[in-house]
PDB file of C-alpha atoms in Angstrom:
ATOM      1  CA  MET A   1     119.575  25.857 137.995  1.00  0.00           C
ATOM      2  CA  THR A   2     117.863  24.558 141.753  1.00  0.00           C
ATOM      3  CA  GLY A   3     116.883  26.941 144.343  1.00  0.00           C
ATOM      4  CA  ARG A   4     114.465  29.715 144.446  1.00  0.00           C
ATOM      5  CA  SER A   5     114.973  31.806 141.248  1.00  0.00           C
ATOM      6  CA  SER A   6     114.974  35.724 140.934  1.00  0.00           C
ATOM      7  CA  PRO A   7     111.626  37.402 140.682  1.00  0.00           C
ATOM      8  CA  PRO A   8     109.774  37.998 137.313  1.00  0.00           C
ATOM      9  CA  PRO A   9     111.344  40.467 134.908  1.00  0.00           C
ATOM     10  CA  GLY A  10     109.051  42.962 135.536  1.00  0.00           C
ATOM     11  CA  ARG A  11     109.512  42.814 139.305  1.00  0.00           C
ATOM     12  CA  ALA A  12     113.046  42.553 138.883  1.00  0.00           C
ATOM     13  CA  LEU A  13     113.042  45.997 137.238  1.00  0.00           C
ATOM     14  CA  LEU A  14     110.854  47.899 139.930  1.00  0.00           C
ATOM     15  CA  LEU A  15     113.212  46.539 142.685  1.00  0.00           C
ATOM     16  CA  TRP A  16     116.159  47.495 140.398  1.00  0.00           C
ATOM     17  CA  ALA A  17     115.206  51.185 140.303  1.00  0.00           C
ATOM     18  CA  ILE A  18     114.141  50.880 144.031  1.00  0.00           C
ATOM     19  CA  ALA A  19     117.429  50.081 145.195  1.00  0.00           C
ATOM     20  CA  CYS A  20     119.095  52.692 142.937  1.00  0.00           C
ATOM     21  CA  ALA A  21     117.151  55.445 144.408  1.00  0.00           C
ATOM     22  CA  PRO A  22     119.198  55.760 147.817  1.00  0.00           C
ATOM     23  CA  ALA A  23     122.207  56.768 145.356  1.00  0.00           C
ATOM     24  CA  LEU A  24     119.932  59.571 144.056  1.00  0.00           C
ATOM     25  CA  VAL A  25     118.743  60.580 147.795  1.00  0.00           C
ATOM     26  CA  GLY A  26     121.777  60.243 149.356  1.00  0.00           C
ATOM     27  CA  ALA A  27     124.396  61.467 146.933  1.00  0.00           C
ATOM     28  CA  GLY A  28     124.932  64.818 149.161  1.00  0.00           C
ATOM     29  CA  SER A  29     124.973  63.089 152.372  1.00  0.00           C
ATOM     30  CA  LEU A  30     128.169  61.215 152.609  1.00  0.00           C
ATOM     31  CA  GLY A  31     130.373  63.928 152.542  1.00  0.00           C
ATOM     32  CA  VAL A  32     128.614  65.238 155.636  1.00  0.00           C
ATOM     33  CA  VAL A  33     129.554  62.416 157.265  1.00  0.00           C
ATOM     34  CA  ALA A  34     133.129  62.550 155.957  1.00  0.00           C
ATOM     35  CA  HIS A  35     133.233  66.026 157.718  1.00  0.00           C
ATOM     36  CA  THR A  36     131.613  65.376 160.964  1.00  0.00           C
ATOM     37  CA  SER A  37     132.227  61.765 161.758  1.00  0.00           C
ATOM     38  CA  ALA A  38     135.939  62.651 162.540  1.00  0.00           C
ATOM     39  CA  GLY A  39     137.212  61.812 166.411  1.00  0.00           C
ATOM     40  CA  PRO A  40     139.546  61.182 168.751  1.00  0.00           C
ATOM     41  CA  ALA A  41     138.244  57.348 167.953  1.00  0.00           C
ATOM     42  CA  PRO A  42     136.967  57.463 164.226  1.00  0.00           C
ATOM     43  CA  PHE A  43     137.489  53.440 164.238  1.00  0.00           C
ATOM     44  CA  ALA A  44     134.652  53.034 166.792  1.00  0.00           C
ATOM     45  CA  LEU A  45     131.955  52.953 164.219  1.00  0.00           C
ATOM     46  CA  TRP A  46     129.466  52.277 167.097  1.00  0.00           C
ATOM     47  CA  THR A  47     129.887  55.874 168.531  1.00  0.00           C
ATOM     48  CA  HIS A  48     129.029  57.535 165.100  1.00  0.00           C
ATOM     49  CA  SER A  49     125.515  58.450 163.961  1.00  0.00           C
ATOM     50  CA  LEU A  50     122.848  55.883 162.577  1.00  0.00           C
ATOM     51  CA  LEU A  51     123.698  57.984 159.117  1.00  0.00           C
ATOM     52  CA  THR A  52     127.391  56.272 159.430  1.00  0.00           C
ATOM     53  CA  VAL A  53     126.285  53.058 160.366  1.00  0.00           C
ATOM     54  CA  ALA A  54     123.252  52.157 158.551  1.00  0.00           C
ATOM     55  CA  TRP A  55     122.551  54.636 155.603  1.00  0.00           C
ATOM     56  CA  ALA A  56     125.977  54.883 154.257  1.00  0.00           C
ATOM     57  CA  PRO A  57     126.523  51.421 153.253  1.00  0.00           C
ATOM     58  CA  ILE A  58     122.969  51.457 151.706  1.00  0.00           C
ATOM     59  CA  VAL A  59     123.906  54.651 149.404  1.00  0.00           C
ATOM     60  CA  LEU A  60     127.015  52.925 148.414  1.00  0.00           C
ATOM     61  CA  LEU A  61     125.941  49.628 147.323  1.00  0.00           C
ATOM     62  CA  SER A  62     123.240  51.419 145.688  1.00  0.00           C
ATOM     63  CA  ALA A  63     125.811  53.874 144.071  1.00  0.00           C
ATOM     64  CA  CYS A  64     127.257  50.727 142.879  1.00  0.00           C
ATOM     65  CA  LEU A  65     124.532  49.249 141.718  1.00  0.00           C
ATOM     66  CA  LEU A  66     123.569  52.717 139.411  1.00  0.00           C
ATOM     67  CA  VAL A  67     126.744  52.946 137.801  1.00  0.00           C
ATOM     68  CA  MET A  68     126.749  49.487 136.896  1.00  0.00           C
ATOM     69  CA  THR A  69     123.080  49.368 135.250  1.00  0.00           C
ATOM     70  CA  PRO A  70     124.245  50.371 131.825  1.00  0.00           C
ATOM     71  CA  GLY A  71     126.409  47.652 131.462  1.00  0.00           C
ATOM     72  CA  LEU A  72     124.261  44.912 133.140  1.00  0.00           C
ATOM     73  CA  LEU A  73     121.405  45.465 131.036  1.00  0.00           C
ATOM     74  CA  PHE A  74     124.061  45.894 127.924  1.00  0.00           C
ATOM     75  CA  VAL A  75     125.434  42.194 128.798  1.00  0.00           C
ATOM     76  CA  ALA A  76     121.979  41.205 129.361  1.00  0.00           C
ATOM     77  CA  ARG A  77     120.977  42.516 125.806  1.00  0.00           C
ATOM     78  CA  VAL A  78     123.909  40.371 124.483  1.00  0.00           C
ATOM     79  CA  ALA A  79     123.548  37.550 126.183  1.00  0.00           C
ATOM     80  CA  GLY A  80     119.741  37.081 126.729  1.00  0.00           C
ATOM     81  CA  SER A  81     118.461  34.425 128.881  1.00  0.00           C
ATOM     82  CA  ASN A  82     121.622  32.313 127.976  1.00  0.00           C
ATOM     83  CA  GLY A  83     121.927  29.553 130.738  1.00  0.00           C
ATOM     84  CA  ASP A  84     125.549  29.511 130.955  1.00  0.00           C
ATOM     85  CA  LEU A  85     125.815  33.325 132.051  1.00  0.00           C
ATOM     86  CA  SER A  86     126.641  32.758 135.792  1.00  0.00           C
ATOM     87  CA  PHE A  87     125.583  35.395 138.262  1.00  0.00           C
ATOM     88  CA  ASP A  88     129.327  36.232 139.026  1.00  0.00           C
ATOM     89  CA  ARG A  89     130.208  36.460 135.484  1.00  0.00           C
ATOM     90  CA  TRP A  90     127.258  38.944 134.379  1.00  0.00           C
ATOM     91  CA  VAL A  91     128.354  41.504 137.103  1.00  0.00           C
ATOM     92  CA  LEU A  92     132.305  40.888 135.783  1.00  0.00           C
ATOM     93  CA  TYR A  93     131.125  41.571 132.265  1.00  0.00           C
ATOM     94  CA  GLY A  94     128.476  44.164 133.298  1.00  0.00           C
ATOM     95  CA  LEU A  95     131.307  46.211 135.049  1.00  0.00           C
ATOM     96  CA  GLY A  96     133.596  45.764 132.121  1.00  0.00           C
ATOM     97  CA  ALA A  97     130.556  47.127 129.369  1.00  0.00           C
ATOM     98  CA  ALA A  98     129.713  50.018 131.719  1.00  0.00           C
ATOM     99  CA  LEU A  99     133.092  51.729 131.578  1.00  0.00           C
ATOM    100  CA  PRO A 100     132.699  52.933 127.774  1.00  0.00           C
ATOM    101  CA  LEU A 101     128.818  52.988 128.265  1.00  0.00           C
ATOM    102  CA  ILE A 102     129.375  55.686 130.902  1.00  0.00           C
ATOM    103  CA  ALA A 103     132.898  57.213 129.618  1.00  0.00           C
ATOM    104  CA  LEU A 104     132.151  57.935 125.868  1.00  0.00           C
ATOM    105  CA  PRO A 105     128.708  59.530 126.416  1.00  0.00           C
ATOM    106  CA  THR A 106     130.025  61.729 129.405  1.00  0.00           C
ATOM    107  CA  ALA A 107     133.370  62.930 127.539  1.00  0.00           C
ATOM    108  CA  VAL A 108     130.951  63.781 124.357  1.00  0.00           C
ATOM    109  CA  VAL A 109     128.863  65.722 126.612  1.00  0.00           C
ATOM    110  CA  GLN A 110     131.524  67.399 128.570  1.00  0.00           C
ATOM    111  CA  ALA A 111     133.949  68.336 125.391  1.00  0.00           C
ATOM    112  CA  VAL A 112     130.384  69.789 123.241  1.00  0.00           C
ATOM    113  CA  THR A 113     128.474  71.415 125.764  1.00  0.00           C
ATOM    114  CA  GLY A 114     131.354  71.943 128.674  1.00  0.00           C
ATOM    115  CA  TRP A 115     128.686  70.887 131.568  1.00  0.00           C
ATOM    116  CA  SER A 116     130.586  68.349 133.744  1.00  0.00           C
ATOM    117  CA  PRO A 117     127.242  66.439 135.497  1.00  0.00           C
ATOM    118  CA  ARG A 118     127.855  66.320 139.189  1.00  0.00           C
ATOM    119  CA  GLY A 119     125.666  64.493 141.873  1.00  0.00           C
ATOM    120  CA  VAL A 120     122.055  63.976 141.135  1.00  0.00           C
ATOM    121  CA  ALA A 121     122.778  65.069 137.632  1.00  0.00           C
ATOM    122  CA  PHE A 122     125.124  62.679 137.221  1.00  0.00           C
ATOM    123  CA  GLY A 123     122.963  60.235 138.750  1.00  0.00           C
ATOM    124  CA  LEU A 124     119.805  60.665 136.518  1.00  0.00           C
ATOM    125  CA  PHE A 125     122.711  60.879 133.567  1.00  0.00           C
ATOM    126  CA  VAL A 126     123.556  57.455 134.265  1.00  0.00           C
ATOM    127  CA  LEU A 127     120.220  56.365 134.414  1.00  0.00           C
ATOM    128  CA  ALA A 128     119.451  57.812 131.004  1.00  0.00           C
ATOM    129  CA  ILE A 129     122.130  56.153 129.445  1.00  0.00           C
ATOM    130  CA  SER A 130     120.474  52.695 131.217  1.00  0.00           C
ATOM    131  CA  MET A 131     116.948  53.336 129.554  1.00  0.00           C
ATOM    132  CA  VAL A 132     118.760  54.032 126.066  1.00  0.00           C
ATOM    133  CA  VAL A 133     119.954  50.693 126.761  1.00  0.00           C
ATOM    134  CA  ALA A 134     116.990  49.201 127.831  1.00  0.00           C
ATOM    135  CA  LEU A 135     115.011  50.418 124.928  1.00  0.00           C
ATOM    136  CA  ALA A 136     117.554  49.330 122.428  1.00  0.00           C
ATOM    137  CA  GLY A 137     115.977  46.189 121.131  1.00  0.00           C
ATOM    138  CA  GLY A 138     112.756  47.855 120.499  1.00  0.00           C
ATOM    139  CA  ARG A 139     109.149  45.547 120.523  1.00  0.00           C
ATOM    140  CA  ARG A 140     111.005  43.142 118.827  1.00  0.00           C
ATOM    141  CA  ARG A 141     113.168  42.047 121.931  1.00  0.00           C
ATOM    142  CA  PRO A 142     111.818  43.380 125.225  1.00  0.00           C
ATOM    143  CA  LEU A 143     114.064  43.604 127.732  1.00  0.00           C
ATOM    144  CA  ARG A 144     112.079  41.545 129.777  1.00  0.00           C
ATOM    145  CA  ASP A 145     112.608  38.740 127.321  1.00  0.00           C
ATOM    146  CA  CYS A 146     116.440  39.165 127.745  1.00  0.00           C
ATOM    147  CA  LEU A 147     117.133  39.290 131.522  1.00  0.00           C
ATOM    148  CA  PRO A 148     118.757  36.433 133.113  1.00  0.00           C
ATOM    149  CA  ARG A 149     117.485  34.738 136.016  1.00  0.00           C
ATOM    150  CA  PHE A 150     119.514  33.446 138.651  1.00  0.00           C
ATOM    151  CA  PRO A 151     118.669  31.405 142.064  1.00  0.00           C
ATOM    152  CA  ALA A 152     118.793  33.529 145.124  1.00  0.00           C
ATOM    153  CA  SER A 153     121.810  31.699 146.581  1.00  0.00           C
ATOM    154  CA  ALA A 154     124.015  32.959 143.663  1.00  0.00           C
ATOM    155  CA  VAL A 155     123.050  36.070 144.335  1.00  0.00           C
ATOM    156  CA  ALA A 156     123.300  35.878 147.920  1.00  0.00           C
ATOM    157  CA  ALA A 157     126.696  34.201 147.425  1.00  0.00           C
ATOM    158  CA  LEU A 158     127.908  37.421 146.138  1.00  0.00           C
ATOM    159  CA  VAL A 159     126.317  40.259 147.606  1.00  0.00           C
ATOM    160  CA  VAL A 160     126.115  39.011 151.462  1.00  0.00           C
ATOM    161  CA  PRO A 161     130.061  39.230 151.395  1.00  0.00           C
ATOM    162  CA  THR A 162     130.357  42.584 149.647  1.00  0.00           C
ATOM    163  CA  VAL A 163     128.038  44.088 152.498  1.00  0.00           C
ATOM    164  CA  ILE A 164     129.908  42.671 155.289  1.00  0.00           C
ATOM    165  CA  LEU A 165     133.303  43.714 153.656  1.00  0.00           C
ATOM    166  CA  MET A 166     131.676  47.007 153.262  1.00  0.00           C
ATOM    167  CA  LEU A 167     130.625  47.132 156.922  1.00  0.00           C
ATOM    168  CA  VAL A 168     134.168  46.381 158.180  1.00  0.00           C
ATOM    169  CA  LEU A 169     135.974  48.840 155.731  1.00  0.00           C
ATOM    170  CA  LEU A 170     133.593  51.587 156.523  1.00  0.00           C
ATOM    171  CA  PRO A 171     136.127  53.469 159.272  1.00  0.00           C
ATOM    172  CA  LYS A 172     138.985  53.169 156.336  1.00  0.00           C
ATOM    173  CA  LEU A 173     136.643  54.847 153.803  1.00  0.00           C
ATOM    174  CA  PHE A 174     135.865  57.758 156.075  1.00  0.00           C
ATOM    175  CA  TRP A 175     138.548  58.413 157.572  1.00  0.00           C
ATOM    176  CA  GLU A 176     141.871  56.718 156.320  1.00  0.00           C
ATOM    177  CA  SER A 177     144.058  59.229 154.620  1.00  0.00           C
ATOM    178  CA  PHE A 178     145.757  58.580 151.237  1.00  0.00           C
ATOM    179  CA  SER A 179     149.047  57.484 150.692  1.00  0.00           C
ATOM    180  CA  GLY A 180     151.225  59.174 148.224  1.00  0.00           C
ATOM    181  CA  ASP A 181     150.535  56.785 144.905  1.00  0.00           C
ATOM    182  CA  GLY A 182     146.581  56.902 146.463  1.00  0.00           C
ATOM    183  CA  ALA A 183     146.600  60.506 146.044  1.00  0.00           C
ATOM    184  CA  HIS A 184     147.933  60.139 142.819  1.00  0.00           C
ATOM    185  CA  ALA A 185     145.167  57.998 141.426  1.00  0.00           C
ATOM    186  CA  TYR A 186     142.752  60.127 143.020  1.00  0.00           C
ATOM    187  CA  GLU A 187     144.041  63.021 141.279  1.00  0.00           C
ATOM    188  CA  ALA A 188     144.047  61.089 137.647  1.00  0.00           C
ATOM    189  CA  SER A 189     140.290  60.531 138.479  1.00  0.00           C
ATOM    190  CA  ARG A 190     139.544  64.082 138.989  1.00  0.00           C
ATOM    191  CA  LEU A 191     141.265  64.613 135.342  1.00  0.00           C
ATOM    192  CA  LEU A 192     138.138  62.976 134.183  1.00  0.00           C
ATOM    193  CA  LEU A 193     135.727  65.772 135.616  1.00  0.00           C
ATOM    194  CA  THR A 194     137.024  67.845 133.061  1.00  0.00           C
ATOM    195  CA  ARG A 195     138.518  65.971 130.451  1.00  0.00           C
ATOM    196  CA  ALA A 196     138.264  62.334 128.399  1.00  0.00           C
ATOM    197  CA  ALA A 197     141.334  61.122 129.617  1.00  0.00           C
ATOM    198  CA  PRO A 198     143.082  60.869 132.866  1.00  0.00           C
ATOM    199  CA  PHE A 199     146.362  61.722 131.817  1.00  0.00           C
ATOM    200  CA  PHE A 200     148.418  64.755 133.333  1.00  0.00           C
ATOM    201  CA  ASP A 201     149.859  67.682 131.019  1.00  0.00           C
ATOM    202  CA  ALA A 202     154.068  67.429 130.325  1.00  0.00           C
ATOM    203  CA  GLU A 203     153.985  69.927 132.902  1.00  0.00           C
ATOM    204  CA  ALA A 204     153.452  67.640 135.572  1.00  0.00           C
ATOM    205  CA  GLY A 205     156.858  66.355 135.244  1.00  0.00           C
ATOM    206  CA  ARG A 206     157.142  62.952 136.525  1.00  0.00           C
ATOM    207  CA  MET A 207     153.309  62.616 137.674  1.00  0.00           C
ATOM    208  CA  ALA A 208     152.783  62.642 133.634  1.00  0.00           C
ATOM    209  CA  GLY A 209     153.737  59.217 133.282  1.00  0.00           C
ATOM    210  CA  TYR A 210     151.116  57.711 135.354  1.00  0.00           C
ATOM    211  CA  PRO A 211     148.484  56.528 134.694  1.00  0.00           C
ATOM    212  CA  GLY A 212     149.265  55.506 131.082  1.00  0.00           C
ATOM    213  CA  ALA A 213     147.507  53.926 128.369  1.00  0.00           C
ATOM    214  CA  THR A 214     147.808  50.119 129.865  1.00  0.00           C
ATOM    215  CA  SER A 215     146.695  51.129 133.116  1.00  0.00           C
ATOM    216  CA  MET A 216     144.102  54.020 133.305  1.00  0.00           C
ATOM    217  CA  LEU A 217     140.911  52.304 133.550  1.00  0.00           C
ATOM    218  CA  PHE A 218     141.029  52.012 137.357  1.00  0.00           C
ATOM    219  CA  ALA A 219     140.601  56.066 137.320  1.00  0.00           C
ATOM    220  CA  TYR A 220     136.823  55.986 135.383  1.00  0.00           C
ATOM    221  CA  PRO A 221     134.982  53.961 138.230  1.00  0.00           C
ATOM    222  CA  GLY A 222     137.005  56.407 140.412  1.00  0.00           C
ATOM    223  CA  SER A 223     135.513  59.461 138.657  1.00  0.00           C
ATOM    224  CA  TRP A 224     132.029  58.228 139.070  1.00  0.00           C
ATOM    225  CA  PHE A 225     131.996  58.058 142.504  1.00  0.00           C
ATOM    226  CA  ILE A 226     133.868  61.533 142.915  1.00  0.00           C
ATOM    227  CA  ARG A 227     131.067  62.863 140.329  1.00  0.00           C
ATOM    228  CA  LEU A 228     128.296  61.129 142.340  1.00  0.00           C
ATOM    229  CA  PHE A 229     129.643  62.119 145.823  1.00  0.00           C
ATOM    230  CA  GLY A 230     131.522  64.875 145.231  1.00  0.00           C
ATOM    231  CA  GLU A 231     135.391  65.546 145.831  1.00  0.00           C
ATOM    232  CA  TYR A 232     136.494  63.755 148.971  1.00  0.00           C
ATOM    233  CA  GLU A 233     139.149  60.864 149.463  1.00  0.00           C
ATOM    234  CA  PHE A 234     136.476  58.393 150.477  1.00  0.00           C
ATOM    235  CA  ALA A 235     134.620  59.080 147.338  1.00  0.00           C
ATOM    236  CA  ALA A 236     137.615  57.345 145.144  1.00  0.00           C
TER     237      ALA A 236
END
């Protein structure tokens, strides 16, 4: 691959840890934004605090990286330094792998202990899962030998548009209310804070039919952000 490549694995892991830190430090701050930034012209982003404009995107992107870390490390373990693994495929497969890697341990912990991890505790819980995945290969296959390396241009091509899109959508994230379907999806995601699957009880009537077994996966990432940031609409 041509172009400037990503940093060596040791430095990459350090940068990774630094990039995940805002999600832990700022886990509670976005709820403050949601409560205090409402006004007569909420879509005029420049009239609101520096917290909204600068800190919120950093925390949101950091949270995305945090919850995807177990999956990304798992895919790195499986694929190794395979040159056929492109950056966008690594991200896509990493999200898919993160679903069971976070959902299953969380469900087991909740069922056994009755504890539902929230806020910083959930962030540390995800980091603990990531550490288990990182150490899974032991000395025979150190993680530094598995992490793929990509041209900086490939990383920027995916990350930069995401940052721009997030900045543009910040007003919608914080101030636009759910539609009926959105509220339904939000409540389904909240079910995972107390149970293993996002299914309503039969007493819920028509709501009990959605989500179904073929449409429930969206609720798991939604529940991660609700756990991390609080039970606010913007989290989902």
